[in-house]
Every structure is written in C-alpha cells, then in structure tokens.
Amino acid sequence: MTSAISRPRAVLLPGTGSDEVFVRAVFAAPLADIGVEAVTPRPPAGEKLAVGFLTLLDELSADGPVLAGGVSFGAHLAAEWAVRNPDRCAGLLLALPAWHGKPGNAPASRAAKASADLVESQGLEKALALSVAGVPPWLAAELTRAWRRHGDGLAASLRVAADHPAPTLAELRALDVPAGIAACTDDPVHPLAAAREWASAMPRAAITETTLTALGADPASLGRAAVRALAQRTVLTVMDR
C-alpha cells in the first residue's frame, strides 16, 4: 500500500547524547533531493529531553501533517508521537531504532547509563577523553562536539533516554502510516534485529540496511537508506507549497 506525500516538512530528532548537527548531516541532503525541508531542532536540556521533543512535534504539526523521524532515541520519540497522533504524521523516517517497549538490557540503554555514570563521576572532559579512546575518528568528533554542547544537562538527558520506553510491538502494529527504517548491519549498540522487528511489526514499513563504515565516511548514507525505504511505501510527490 502506498500513499502520496505532497512536500511536507520533516522534523528529525537526534539520538542519545547527540545533537541537531549530526541529524542534519544525516537527513538534510537526502530530503533536499526529493524537495522536502528538514527541520532539525536542538535537543531540549537535561530532563526535558523527551517531553520537550514531543511537545515540539505537536507545535510543528499544528499547521498540517509532518514527516517525523530521527536517529536512535530520536526515532523512538518520533514513532511514539506518531502512535499518539497518526492523523498529524505524514510518514516516518526511522534510523537505528534500539529497542521496543521497555529498554530492559538493550545495549543502547546500558551504554547511555554507563556514559551518564562516567560524566557524573569524572566530569565532562575526563568522561569524554575516556569515551573517545579507541573509537573511530568520526565518532570521536561527533561525541566531543555534541557532549560539550549538552553541557551540564548531559548526564540527565542520557538517563532520560536510557529509561524511556519505545513504542511496543503492539503499538507499532497499529501504526498505519508509511515508514522507512534504516539499520546498520555492523552496529552492536543498535542491533539489526531490533530494526527488523520494528519493520515486521509496522504494517506500512520497509527497511534498508547499510553499515557504520558507510555512515562514518558519509553521514547522509544513513538518511538515504531511510528515504529509500520510505519510498517503497510512499509516493514521494514533490509539489510547490
């Protein structure tokens, strides 16, 4: 089943400890290629992370349906908002979903909690130095910029993301909007199996797979994967406003 999207805006949310700079690098160019404007808001501070983003989606969809999406925790929030507001969601662009329902022992949740503990015990700069040791240069650069931009609210925002439930499989099964899901086959923090469960549950979802290696070389590769997946379920019709 397909539907037509007549050039809505797309509101894209970053993942845990990330920022709008990264999510813009992922999605802006692939969306521009199909004539869609990417709106990438800065993360609300600290404990307001989840409620702030959900409120912002409400505000940005007041004048008409929007595409919603994001990376990791941002994808969770976009889907959560769509579950509550299917009539205001033109479609979903979901990159690297990490779990469904309660996080439990999901790797991304454990990683966020460990990072929050490290920031609180060692301070931001020491935590950064420890966290970027041995990781690929592109990831070290992303963490360094984004964590410093979160500042004093970083640990609290990490804990919010680590503990926040994603939509359940039952909620995803009832979500009748077109969705494109992108997953990396070599990402242990955001398991491919989780993305495939989302794609199998959602009645109008498709999934495209890529790699972290490609993401490191070109962040837009992840956004292109999500857009290609959405195109399998949606006629992306570019029209003048």
Coordinates of C-alpha atoms in Angstrom, one line a residue:
M1 CA 0.0 0.0 0.0
T2 CA 1.4 3.4 -0.9
S3 CA 0.3 7.0 -0.4
A4 CA 1.4 10.4 -1.8
I5 CA 3.3 12.9 0.3
S6 CA 3.0 16.4 -1.1
R7 CA 6.1 18.0 0.2
P8 CA 5.6 18.2 4.0
R9 CA 8.3 19.3 6.3
A10 CA 10.3 16.6 8.0
V11 CA 11.1 17.0 11.7
L12 CA 14.2 15.0 12.6
L13 CA 15.4 14.3 16.2
P14 CA 18.9 13.3 17.3
G15 CA 19.8 10.3 19.3
T16 CA 21.1 9.9 22.9
G17 CA 23.9 12.4 23.6
S18 CA 23.8 13.6 20.0
D19 CA 22.7 16.9 18.6
E20 CA 20.9 18.5 15.7
V21 CA 24.2 19.0 13.8
F22 CA 24.5 15.2 13.3
V23 CA 20.9 14.6 12.5
R24 CA 21.0 17.4 9.9
A25 CA 24.1 15.8 8.3
V26 CA 22.2 12.5 8.1
F27 CA 18.9 13.7 6.7
A28 CA 19.1 17.2 5.2
A29 CA 20.7 16.4 1.8
P30 CA 18.7 13.2 1.1
L31 CA 15.5 15.1 1.9
A32 CA 16.5 18.1 -0.2
D33 CA 17.0 15.7 -3.1
I34 CA 13.2 15.0 -3.0
G35 CA 12.3 18.5 -2.3
V36 CA 11.5 18.1 1.4
E37 CA 12.6 20.6 4.1
A38 CA 14.5 19.1 7.1
V39 CA 13.7 20.7 10.4
T40 CA 16.3 19.7 13.0
P41 CA 15.7 21.2 16.4
R42 CA 18.3 21.5 19.1
P43 CA 17.8 19.0 22.0
P44 CA 16.0 20.3 25.0
A45 CA 18.2 20.5 28.1
G46 CA 18.5 17.7 30.6
E47 CA 15.4 16.0 32.0
K48 CA 13.2 17.9 29.4
L49 CA 14.7 15.9 26.5
A50 CA 11.8 13.6 25.8
V51 CA 8.8 15.8 26.7
G52 CA 10.4 18.8 25.0
F53 CA 10.8 17.0 21.7
L54 CA 7.3 15.5 21.9
T55 CA 5.9 19.0 22.6
L56 CA 7.9 20.4 19.7
L57 CA 6.4 17.9 17.3
D58 CA 2.9 18.9 18.5
E59 CA 3.8 22.5 17.7
L60 CA 5.4 22.0 14.4
S61 CA 2.5 19.8 13.1
A62 CA -0.2 22.4 14.1
D63 CA -0.4 23.7 10.6
G64 CA -0.5 20.3 8.9
P65 CA 1.0 16.8 8.9
V66 CA 4.7 16.4 9.0
L67 CA 7.2 13.7 8.3
A68 CA 8.7 12.7 11.7
G69 CA 11.8 10.8 12.4
G70 CA 15.3 10.7 13.8
V71 CA 18.2 8.6 14.8
S72 CA 18.1 6.0 17.7
F73 CA 16.3 7.7 20.6
G74 CA 15.1 10.3 18.2
A75 CA 13.5 7.6 16.1
H76 CA 11.8 6.2 19.2
L77 CA 10.3 9.6 20.1
A78 CA 9.1 10.2 16.5
A79 CA 7.3 6.8 16.5
E80 CA 5.9 7.4 20.0
W81 CA 4.5 10.8 18.8
A82 CA 3.0 9.1 15.6
V83 CA 1.3 6.5 17.8
R84 CA -0.5 9.3 19.6
N85 CA -1.0 11.5 16.5
P86 CA -1.4 9.3 13.4
D87 CA -3.5 11.9 11.7
R88 CA -0.7 14.5 12.0
C89 CA 2.1 12.2 10.8
A90 CA 2.6 12.0 7.0
G91 CA 5.2 9.3 7.4
L92 CA 8.2 8.2 9.5
L93 CA 12.0 8.2 8.8
L94 CA 13.5 5.9 11.5
A95 CA 17.2 5.3 11.7
L96 CA 18.7 2.8 14.1
P97 CA 15.8 2.0 16.5
A98 CA 17.4 0.4 19.5
W99 CA 14.6 -1.4 21.3
H100 CA 10.8 -1.7 21.6
G101 CA 8.7 -1.3 24.7
K102 CA 10.8 -1.0 27.9
P103 CA 14.5 -0.8 27.3
G104 CA 15.5 -3.6 29.7
N105 CA 19.1 -4.6 29.0
A106 CA 19.2 -3.2 25.5
P107 CA 22.8 -2.3 24.6
A108 CA 22.0 1.4 23.8
S109 CA 20.2 1.8 27.2
R110 CA 23.2 0.2 29.0
A111 CA 25.6 2.4 27.1
A112 CA 23.7 5.6 27.9
K113 CA 23.6 4.7 31.6
A114 CA 27.3 4.0 31.7
S115 CA 28.0 7.3 30.0
A116 CA 25.9 9.1 32.5
D117 CA 27.7 7.4 35.4
L118 CA 31.0 8.4 33.8
V119 CA 30.1 12.0 33.3
E120 CA 28.8 12.3 36.9
S121 CA 31.8 10.6 38.5
Q122 CA 34.6 12.0 36.3
G123 CA 33.3 15.3 34.9
L124 CA 32.6 16.0 31.3
E125 CA 36.1 16.4 29.9
K126 CA 37.6 13.3 31.6
A127 CA 34.5 11.3 30.6
L128 CA 34.9 12.5 27.0
A129 CA 38.6 11.5 27.0
L130 CA 37.8 8.0 28.2
S131 CA 34.8 7.6 25.9
V132 CA 36.5 8.5 22.7
A133 CA 39.7 6.5 23.3
G134 CA 39.9 3.8 20.6
V135 CA 36.7 4.8 18.7
P136 CA 36.7 5.8 15.0
P137 CA 37.7 9.4 14.5
W138 CA 34.3 10.4 13.1
L139 CA 32.6 9.1 16.2
A140 CA 35.1 10.8 18.5
A141 CA 34.5 14.1 16.7
E142 CA 30.7 13.7 17.0
L143 CA 30.8 12.8 20.7
T144 CA 33.2 15.6 21.5
R145 CA 31.1 18.3 19.9
A146 CA 27.7 17.0 21.0
W147 CA 28.6 16.2 24.6
R148 CA 30.1 19.7 25.1
R149 CA 27.0 21.3 23.6
H150 CA 24.8 19.4 26.1
G151 CA 27.0 20.8 28.9
D152 CA 25.6 20.4 32.4
G153 CA 22.4 18.7 31.2
L154 CA 24.2 15.8 29.5
A155 CA 24.0 13.2 32.3
A156 CA 20.3 13.9 32.9
S157 CA 19.5 13.7 29.2
L158 CA 21.4 10.4 28.9
R159 CA 19.4 8.9 31.8
V160 CA 16.1 10.1 30.3
A161 CA 16.9 8.4 27.0
A162 CA 18.2 5.2 28.7
D163 CA 15.0 4.7 30.7
H164 CA 12.3 5.9 28.3
P165 CA 10.1 3.2 26.8
A166 CA 9.9 3.0 23.0
P167 CA 6.6 2.0 21.4
T168 CA 5.6 -1.6 22.0
L169 CA 5.3 -4.0 19.1
A170 CA 1.5 -3.9 19.6
E171 CA 1.6 -0.1 19.2
L172 CA 3.8 -0.4 16.1
R173 CA 1.4 -3.0 14.6
A174 CA -1.5 -0.5 15.0
L175 CA 0.5 2.4 13.5
D176 CA -0.9 2.8 10.0
V177 CA 1.5 5.4 8.5
P178 CA 4.2 4.8 5.9
A179 CA 7.6 4.3 7.4
G180 CA 11.2 3.9 6.2
I181 CA 13.6 2.3 8.6
A182 CA 17.4 2.3 8.2
A183 CA 19.7 -0.1 10.1
C184 CA 23.4 -0.8 10.2
T185 CA 24.4 -4.4 9.9
D186 CA 27.6 -3.9 11.9
D187 CA 26.2 -1.8 14.8
P188 CA 26.1 -3.7 18.1
V189 CA 24.6 -0.8 20.0
H190 CA 21.6 -0.6 17.7
P191 CA 21.1 -4.3 16.7
L192 CA 19.9 -5.1 13.3
A193 CA 17.4 -7.5 14.9
A194 CA 15.6 -4.6 16.6
A195 CA 15.2 -2.7 13.4
R196 CA 13.9 -5.8 11.7
E197 CA 11.3 -6.3 14.5
W198 CA 10.1 -2.8 14.0
A199 CA 9.8 -3.3 10.3
S200 CA 8.0 -6.6 10.6
A201 CA 5.5 -5.1 13.1
M202 CA 4.6 -1.9 11.3
P203 CA 2.1 -2.6 8.6
R204 CA 3.4 0.0 6.1
A205 CA 7.2 -0.1 6.9
A206 CA 10.1 -1.1 4.7
I207 CA 13.7 -1.4 5.9
T208 CA 17.0 -0.7 4.1
E209 CA 20.3 -1.8 5.5
T210 CA 23.7 0.0 5.5
T211 CA 26.8 0.0 7.6
L212 CA 28.6 2.1 10.3
T213 CA 31.6 2.1 7.9
A214 CA 29.4 3.9 5.3
L215 CA 28.0 6.2 8.0
G216 CA 31.5 7.2 9.1
A217 CA 32.5 8.1 5.6
D218 CA 29.2 9.9 4.7
P219 CA 26.6 10.6 7.4
A220 CA 24.0 11.1 4.6
S221 CA 24.3 7.4 3.7
L222 CA 22.1 6.6 6.7
G223 CA 19.5 9.2 5.7
R224 CA 19.5 8.0 2.1
A225 CA 18.8 4.5 3.4
A226 CA 15.8 5.7 5.4
V227 CA 14.4 7.7 2.4
R228 CA 14.8 4.8 0.1
A229 CA 12.9 2.6 2.5
L230 CA 10.1 5.2 2.8
A231 CA 9.9 5.4 -1.0
Q232 CA 9.0 1.7 -1.1
R233 CA 5.9 2.5 0.9
T234 CA 5.1 6.1 -0.3
V235 CA 4.8 8.0 -3.5
L236 CA 7.0 11.0 -2.7
T237 CA 5.4 13.7 -4.8
V238 CA 7.2 17.0 -4.8
M239 CA 4.8 19.9 -5.1
D240 CA 5.1 23.6 -4.7
R241 CA 3.8 24.9 -1.4

